[in-house]
PDB file of C-alpha atoms in Angstrom:
ATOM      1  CA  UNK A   1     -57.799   1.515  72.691  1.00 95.00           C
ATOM      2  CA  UNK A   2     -55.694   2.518  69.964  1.00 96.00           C
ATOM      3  CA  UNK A   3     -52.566   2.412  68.705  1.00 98.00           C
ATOM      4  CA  UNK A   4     -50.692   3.684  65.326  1.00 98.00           C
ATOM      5  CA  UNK A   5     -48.084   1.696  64.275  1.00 98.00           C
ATOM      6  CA  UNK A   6     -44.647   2.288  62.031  1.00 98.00           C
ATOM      7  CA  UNK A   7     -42.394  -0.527  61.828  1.00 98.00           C
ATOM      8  CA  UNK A   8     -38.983   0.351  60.001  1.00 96.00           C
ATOM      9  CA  UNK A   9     -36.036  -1.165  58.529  1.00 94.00           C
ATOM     10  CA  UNK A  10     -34.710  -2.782  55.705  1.00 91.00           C
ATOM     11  CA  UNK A  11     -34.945  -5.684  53.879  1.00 86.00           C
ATOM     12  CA  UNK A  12     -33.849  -9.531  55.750  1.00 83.00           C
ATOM     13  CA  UNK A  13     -34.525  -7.757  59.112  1.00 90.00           C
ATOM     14  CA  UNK A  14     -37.814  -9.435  59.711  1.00 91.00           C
ATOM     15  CA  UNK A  15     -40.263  -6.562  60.077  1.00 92.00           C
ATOM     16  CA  UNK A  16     -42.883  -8.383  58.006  1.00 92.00           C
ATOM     17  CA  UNK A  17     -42.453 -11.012  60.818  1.00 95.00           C
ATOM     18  CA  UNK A  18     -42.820  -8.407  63.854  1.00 97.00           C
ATOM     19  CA  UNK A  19     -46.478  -7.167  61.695  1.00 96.00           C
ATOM     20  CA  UNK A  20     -47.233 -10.787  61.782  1.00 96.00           C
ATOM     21  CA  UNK A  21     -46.758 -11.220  65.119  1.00 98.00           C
ATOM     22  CA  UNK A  22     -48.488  -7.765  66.472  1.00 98.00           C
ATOM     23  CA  UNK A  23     -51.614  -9.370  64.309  1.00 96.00           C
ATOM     24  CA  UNK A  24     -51.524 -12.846  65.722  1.00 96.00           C
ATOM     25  CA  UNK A  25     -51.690 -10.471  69.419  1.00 97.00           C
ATOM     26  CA  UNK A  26     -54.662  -7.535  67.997  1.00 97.00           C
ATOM     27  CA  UNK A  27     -57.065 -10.428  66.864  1.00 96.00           C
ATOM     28  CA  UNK A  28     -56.237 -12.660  69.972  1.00 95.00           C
ATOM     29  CA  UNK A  29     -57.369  -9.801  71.473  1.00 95.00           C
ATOM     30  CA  UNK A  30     -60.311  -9.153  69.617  1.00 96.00           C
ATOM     31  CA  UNK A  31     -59.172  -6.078  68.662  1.00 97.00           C
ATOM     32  CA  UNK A  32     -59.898  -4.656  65.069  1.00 97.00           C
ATOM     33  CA  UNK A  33     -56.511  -3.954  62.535  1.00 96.00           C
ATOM     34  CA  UNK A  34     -55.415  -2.722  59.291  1.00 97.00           C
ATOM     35  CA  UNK A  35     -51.936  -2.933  57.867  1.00 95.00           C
ATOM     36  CA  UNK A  36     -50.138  -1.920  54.639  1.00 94.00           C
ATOM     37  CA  UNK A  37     -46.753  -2.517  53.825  1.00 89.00           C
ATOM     38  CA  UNK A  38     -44.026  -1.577  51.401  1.00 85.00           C
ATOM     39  CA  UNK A  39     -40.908  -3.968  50.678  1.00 76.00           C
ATOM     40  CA  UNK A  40     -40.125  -3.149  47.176  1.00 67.00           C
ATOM     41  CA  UNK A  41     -36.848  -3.539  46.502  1.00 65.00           C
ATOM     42  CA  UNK A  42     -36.502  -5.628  50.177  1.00 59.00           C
ATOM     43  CA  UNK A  43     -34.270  -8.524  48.973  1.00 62.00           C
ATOM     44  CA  UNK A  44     -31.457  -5.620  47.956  1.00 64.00           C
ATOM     45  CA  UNK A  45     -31.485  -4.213  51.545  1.00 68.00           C
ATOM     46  CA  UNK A  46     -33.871  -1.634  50.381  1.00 81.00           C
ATOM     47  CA  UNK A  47     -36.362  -0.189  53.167  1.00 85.00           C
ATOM     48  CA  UNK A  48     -39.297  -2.374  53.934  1.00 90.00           C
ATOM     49  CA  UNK A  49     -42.235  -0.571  56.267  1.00 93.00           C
ATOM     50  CA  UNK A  50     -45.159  -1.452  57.863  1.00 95.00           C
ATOM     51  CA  UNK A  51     -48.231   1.059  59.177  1.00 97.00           C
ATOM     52  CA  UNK A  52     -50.141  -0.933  61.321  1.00 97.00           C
ATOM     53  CA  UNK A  53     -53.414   0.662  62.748  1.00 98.00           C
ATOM     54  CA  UNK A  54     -54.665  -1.486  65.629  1.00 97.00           C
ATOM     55  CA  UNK A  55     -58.154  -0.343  67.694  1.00 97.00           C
ATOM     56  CA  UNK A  56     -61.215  -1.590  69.640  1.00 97.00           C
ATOM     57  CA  UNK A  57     -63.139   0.499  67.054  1.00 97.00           C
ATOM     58  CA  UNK A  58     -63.092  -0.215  63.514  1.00 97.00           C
ATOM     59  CA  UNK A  59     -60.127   0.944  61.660  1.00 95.00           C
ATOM     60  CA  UNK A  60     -61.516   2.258  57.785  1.00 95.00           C
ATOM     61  CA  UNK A  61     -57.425   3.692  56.894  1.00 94.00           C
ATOM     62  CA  UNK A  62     -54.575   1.293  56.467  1.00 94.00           C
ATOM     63  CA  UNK A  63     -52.077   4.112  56.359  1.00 96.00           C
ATOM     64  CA  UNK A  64     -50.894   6.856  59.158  1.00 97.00           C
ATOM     65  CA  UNK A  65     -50.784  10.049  58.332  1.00 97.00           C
ATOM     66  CA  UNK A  66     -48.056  12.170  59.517  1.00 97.00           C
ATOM     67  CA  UNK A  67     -47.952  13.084  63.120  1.00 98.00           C
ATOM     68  CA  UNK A  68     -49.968  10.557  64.105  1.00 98.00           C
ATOM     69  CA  UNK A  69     -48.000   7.503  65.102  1.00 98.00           C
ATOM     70  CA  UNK A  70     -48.090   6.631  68.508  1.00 98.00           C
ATOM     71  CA  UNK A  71     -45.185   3.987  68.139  1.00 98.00           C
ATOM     72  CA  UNK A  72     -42.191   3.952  65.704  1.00 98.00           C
ATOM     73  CA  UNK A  73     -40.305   0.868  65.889  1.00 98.00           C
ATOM     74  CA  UNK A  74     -37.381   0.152  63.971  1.00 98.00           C
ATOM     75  CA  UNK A  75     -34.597  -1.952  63.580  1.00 97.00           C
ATOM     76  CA  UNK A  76     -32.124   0.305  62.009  1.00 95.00           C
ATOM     77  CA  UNK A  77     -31.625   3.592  63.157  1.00 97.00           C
ATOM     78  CA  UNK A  78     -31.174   5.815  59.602  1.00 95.00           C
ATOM     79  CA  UNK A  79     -34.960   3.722  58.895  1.00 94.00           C
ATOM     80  CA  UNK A  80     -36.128   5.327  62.416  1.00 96.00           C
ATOM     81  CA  UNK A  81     -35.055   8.802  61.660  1.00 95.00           C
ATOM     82  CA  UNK A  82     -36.850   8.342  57.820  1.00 94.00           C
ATOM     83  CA  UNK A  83     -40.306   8.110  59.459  1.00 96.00           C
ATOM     84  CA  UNK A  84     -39.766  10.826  62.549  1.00 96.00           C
ATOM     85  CA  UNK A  85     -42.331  12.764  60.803  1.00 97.00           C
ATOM     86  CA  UNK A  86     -45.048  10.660  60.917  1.00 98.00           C
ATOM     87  CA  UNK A  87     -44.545  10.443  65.194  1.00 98.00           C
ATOM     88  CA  UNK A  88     -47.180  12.271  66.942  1.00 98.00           C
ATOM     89  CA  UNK A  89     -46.127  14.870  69.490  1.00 97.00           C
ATOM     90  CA  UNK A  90     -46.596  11.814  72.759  1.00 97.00           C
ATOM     91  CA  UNK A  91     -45.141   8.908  70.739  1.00 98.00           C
ATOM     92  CA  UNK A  92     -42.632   6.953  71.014  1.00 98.00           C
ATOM     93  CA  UNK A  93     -39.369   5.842  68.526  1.00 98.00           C
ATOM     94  CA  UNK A  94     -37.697   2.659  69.887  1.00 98.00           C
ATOM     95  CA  UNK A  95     -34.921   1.803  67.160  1.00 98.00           C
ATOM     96  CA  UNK A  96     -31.897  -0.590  66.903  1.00 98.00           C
ATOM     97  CA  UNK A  97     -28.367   1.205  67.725  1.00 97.00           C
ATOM     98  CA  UNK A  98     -27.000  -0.886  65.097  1.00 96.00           C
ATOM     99  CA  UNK A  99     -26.938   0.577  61.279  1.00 95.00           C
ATOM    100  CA  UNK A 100     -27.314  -1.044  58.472  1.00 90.00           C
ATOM    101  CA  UNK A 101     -24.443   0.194  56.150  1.00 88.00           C
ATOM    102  CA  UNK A 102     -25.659  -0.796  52.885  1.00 81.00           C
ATOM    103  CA  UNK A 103     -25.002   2.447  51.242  1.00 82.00           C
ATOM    104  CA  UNK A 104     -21.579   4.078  50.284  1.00 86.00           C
ATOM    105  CA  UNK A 105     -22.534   7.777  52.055  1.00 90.00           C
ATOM    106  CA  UNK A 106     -24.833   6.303  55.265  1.00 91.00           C
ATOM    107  CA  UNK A 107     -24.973   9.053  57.513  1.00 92.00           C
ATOM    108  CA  UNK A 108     -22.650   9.563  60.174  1.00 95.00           C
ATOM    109  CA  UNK A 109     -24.216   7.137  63.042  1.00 96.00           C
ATOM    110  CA  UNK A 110     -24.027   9.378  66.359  1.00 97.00           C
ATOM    111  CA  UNK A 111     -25.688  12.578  64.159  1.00 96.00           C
ATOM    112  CA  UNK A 112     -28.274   9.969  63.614  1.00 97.00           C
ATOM    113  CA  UNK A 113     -28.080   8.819  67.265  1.00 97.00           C
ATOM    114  CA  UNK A 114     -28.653  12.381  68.338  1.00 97.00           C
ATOM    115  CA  UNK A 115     -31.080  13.404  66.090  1.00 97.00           C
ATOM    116  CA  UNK A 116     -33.408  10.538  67.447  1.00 97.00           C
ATOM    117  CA  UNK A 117     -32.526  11.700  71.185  1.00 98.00           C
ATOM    118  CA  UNK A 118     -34.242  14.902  69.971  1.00 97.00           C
ATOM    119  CA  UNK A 119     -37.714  13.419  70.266  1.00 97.00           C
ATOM    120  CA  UNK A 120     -39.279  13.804  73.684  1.00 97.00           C
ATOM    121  CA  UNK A 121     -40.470   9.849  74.157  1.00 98.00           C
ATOM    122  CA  UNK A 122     -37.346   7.489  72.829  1.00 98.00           C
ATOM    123  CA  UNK A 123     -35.522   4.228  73.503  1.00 97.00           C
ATOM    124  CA  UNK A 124     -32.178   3.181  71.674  1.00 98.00           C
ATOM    125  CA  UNK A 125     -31.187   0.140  72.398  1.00 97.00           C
ATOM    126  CA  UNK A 126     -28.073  -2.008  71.277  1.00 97.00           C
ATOM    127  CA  UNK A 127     -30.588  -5.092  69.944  1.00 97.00           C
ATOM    128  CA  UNK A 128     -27.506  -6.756  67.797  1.00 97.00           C
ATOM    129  CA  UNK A 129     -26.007  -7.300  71.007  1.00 97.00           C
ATOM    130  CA  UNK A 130     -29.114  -8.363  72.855  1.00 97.00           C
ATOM    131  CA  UNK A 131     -29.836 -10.780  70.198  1.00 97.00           C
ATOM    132  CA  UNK A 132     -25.888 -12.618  70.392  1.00 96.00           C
ATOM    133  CA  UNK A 133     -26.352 -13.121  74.067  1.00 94.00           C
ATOM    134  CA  UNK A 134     -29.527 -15.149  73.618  1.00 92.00           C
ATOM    135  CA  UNK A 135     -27.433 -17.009  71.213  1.00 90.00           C
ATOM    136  CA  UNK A 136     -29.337 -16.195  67.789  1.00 90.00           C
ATOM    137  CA  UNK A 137     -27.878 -13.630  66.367  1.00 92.00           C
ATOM    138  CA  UNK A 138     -30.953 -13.988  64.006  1.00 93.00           C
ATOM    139  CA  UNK A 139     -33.178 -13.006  66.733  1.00 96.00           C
ATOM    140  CA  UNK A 140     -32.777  -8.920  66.605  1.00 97.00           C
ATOM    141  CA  UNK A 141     -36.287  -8.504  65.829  1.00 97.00           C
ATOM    142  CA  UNK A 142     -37.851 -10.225  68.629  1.00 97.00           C
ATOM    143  CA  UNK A 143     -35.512  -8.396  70.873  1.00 98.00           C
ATOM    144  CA  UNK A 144     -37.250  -5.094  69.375  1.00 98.00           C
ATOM    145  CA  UNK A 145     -40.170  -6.476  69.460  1.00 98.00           C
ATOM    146  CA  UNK A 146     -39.859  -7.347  73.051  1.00 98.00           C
ATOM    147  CA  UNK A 147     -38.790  -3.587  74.059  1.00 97.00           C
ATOM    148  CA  UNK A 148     -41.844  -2.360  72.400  1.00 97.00           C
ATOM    149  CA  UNK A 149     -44.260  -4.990  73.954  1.00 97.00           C
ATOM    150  CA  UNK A 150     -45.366  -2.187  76.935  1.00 96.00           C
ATOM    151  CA  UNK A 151     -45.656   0.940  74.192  1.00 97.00           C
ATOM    152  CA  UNK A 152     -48.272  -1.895  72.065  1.00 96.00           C
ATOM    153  CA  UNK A 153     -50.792  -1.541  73.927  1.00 93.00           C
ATOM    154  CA  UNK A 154     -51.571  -5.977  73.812  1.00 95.00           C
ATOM    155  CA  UNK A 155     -50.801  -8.630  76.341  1.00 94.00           C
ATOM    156  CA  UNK A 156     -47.128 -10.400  75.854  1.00 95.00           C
ATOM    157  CA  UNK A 157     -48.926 -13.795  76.564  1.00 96.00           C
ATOM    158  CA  UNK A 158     -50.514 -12.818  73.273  1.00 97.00           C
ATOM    159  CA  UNK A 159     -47.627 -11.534  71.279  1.00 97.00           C
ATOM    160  CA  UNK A 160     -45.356 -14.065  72.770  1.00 97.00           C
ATOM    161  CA  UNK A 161     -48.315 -16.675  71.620  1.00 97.00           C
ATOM    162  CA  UNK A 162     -47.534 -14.472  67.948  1.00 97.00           C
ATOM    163  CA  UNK A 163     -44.071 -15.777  67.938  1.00 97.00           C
ATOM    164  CA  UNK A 164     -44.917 -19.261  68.865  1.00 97.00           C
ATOM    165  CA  UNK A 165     -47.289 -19.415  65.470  1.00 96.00           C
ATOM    166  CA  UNK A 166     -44.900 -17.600  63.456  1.00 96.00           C
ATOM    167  CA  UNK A 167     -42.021 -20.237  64.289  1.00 95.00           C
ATOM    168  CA  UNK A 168     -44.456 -23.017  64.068  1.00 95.00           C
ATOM    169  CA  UNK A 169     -42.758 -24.524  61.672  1.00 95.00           C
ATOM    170  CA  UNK A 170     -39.196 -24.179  62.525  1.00 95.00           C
ATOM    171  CA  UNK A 171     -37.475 -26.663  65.589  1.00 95.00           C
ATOM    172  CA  UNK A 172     -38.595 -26.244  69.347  1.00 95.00           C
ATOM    173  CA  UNK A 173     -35.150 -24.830  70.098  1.00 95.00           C
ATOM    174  CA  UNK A 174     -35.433 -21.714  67.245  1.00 95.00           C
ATOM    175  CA  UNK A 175     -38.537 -20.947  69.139  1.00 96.00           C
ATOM    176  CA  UNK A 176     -37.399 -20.790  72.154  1.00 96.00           C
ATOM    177  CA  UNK A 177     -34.540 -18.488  71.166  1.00 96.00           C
ATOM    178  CA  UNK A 178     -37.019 -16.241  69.466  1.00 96.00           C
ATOM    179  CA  UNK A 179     -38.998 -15.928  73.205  1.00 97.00           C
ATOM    180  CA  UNK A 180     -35.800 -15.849  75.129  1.00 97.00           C
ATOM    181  CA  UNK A 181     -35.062 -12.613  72.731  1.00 97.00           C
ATOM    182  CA  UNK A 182     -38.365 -10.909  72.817  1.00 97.00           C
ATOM    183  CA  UNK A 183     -37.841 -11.345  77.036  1.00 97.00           C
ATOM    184  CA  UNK A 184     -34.683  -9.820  76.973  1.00 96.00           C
ATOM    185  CA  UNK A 185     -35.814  -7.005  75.202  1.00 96.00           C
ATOM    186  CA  UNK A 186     -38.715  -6.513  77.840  1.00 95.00           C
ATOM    187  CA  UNK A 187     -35.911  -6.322  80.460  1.00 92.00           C
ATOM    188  CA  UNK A 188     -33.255  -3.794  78.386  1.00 79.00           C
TER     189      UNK A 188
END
């Protein structure tokens, strides 16, 4: 087993939180994991990424190289078209619908739409909209989470175990609403 790992988007989505989670699932699983991040400039809106490289063999890279990723996953769409070159010829981009307009010239959305129904393995999916019917809007990346649980290659006992740690802290009710998302994004 092995799986090659981009997670995209930008800053206050929660992709740190989605790495977190895919870790809590790899080691439940007993499975062996690298991951390197970049968030610099994150609390602007800037891009924050995540290459997460998750086997039953040791892993001795942190970082994909290009054409190799068997999963992109991202939360914003512009973020998901960014990394297309690092997706190996069978993998798979599952992005947001939903941009992220922080900049003045952001890209006409349906060019970037259609540039991402290009690729050969893809899911869009409207996860802004997902995430308001479960009532947290805050929830958007467990929903993405959720529609990449089958592409992950791990057990969504374990991942949804993943979001029970990560919210460990927080009321019974916000985790609930973060499983109730990453289930309706199984289902979408």
């Amino acid at each position: 087993m092995k799986r090659d790992i981009i997670l995209a988007g930008v800053g206050g989505q929660g992709i740190l939180s989605i790495a977190k989670v895919i870790g809590y699932a790899a080691l439940k699983r007993g499975l062996f994991l690298k991951q390197a991040e970049v968030h610099g400039m994150s609390q602007r809106g800037g891009d924050v990424q995540s290459h997460m490289r998750i086997s039953d063999k040791p892993v001795y890279s942190d970082l994909i190289p290009r054409g190799n990723a068997d999963l992109i996953l991202s939360l914003e769409p512009l973020e998901a078209l960014r990394y297309l070159p690092y997706l190996s010829p069978g993998g798979w981009i599952i992005t947001n619908s939903t941009p992220f307009t922080n900049i003045r010239n952001y890209p006409d959305i349906e060019f970037i739409l259609n540039e991402i129904r290009q690729v050969k393995n893809y899911r869009i999916l409207d996860a802004d909209h997902i995430a308001k019917e479960t009532g947290s809007s805050r929830s958007v990346n467990m929903v993405m989470l959720g529609a990449a649980a089958e592409k992950l290659g791990l057990s969504p006992e374990f991942l949804k175990e993943g979001v029970r740690d990560l919210f460990k802290t927080k009321t019974e009710r916000i985790i609930e609403l973060n499983l109730i998302a990453f289930d309706k994004g199984r289902m979408n």
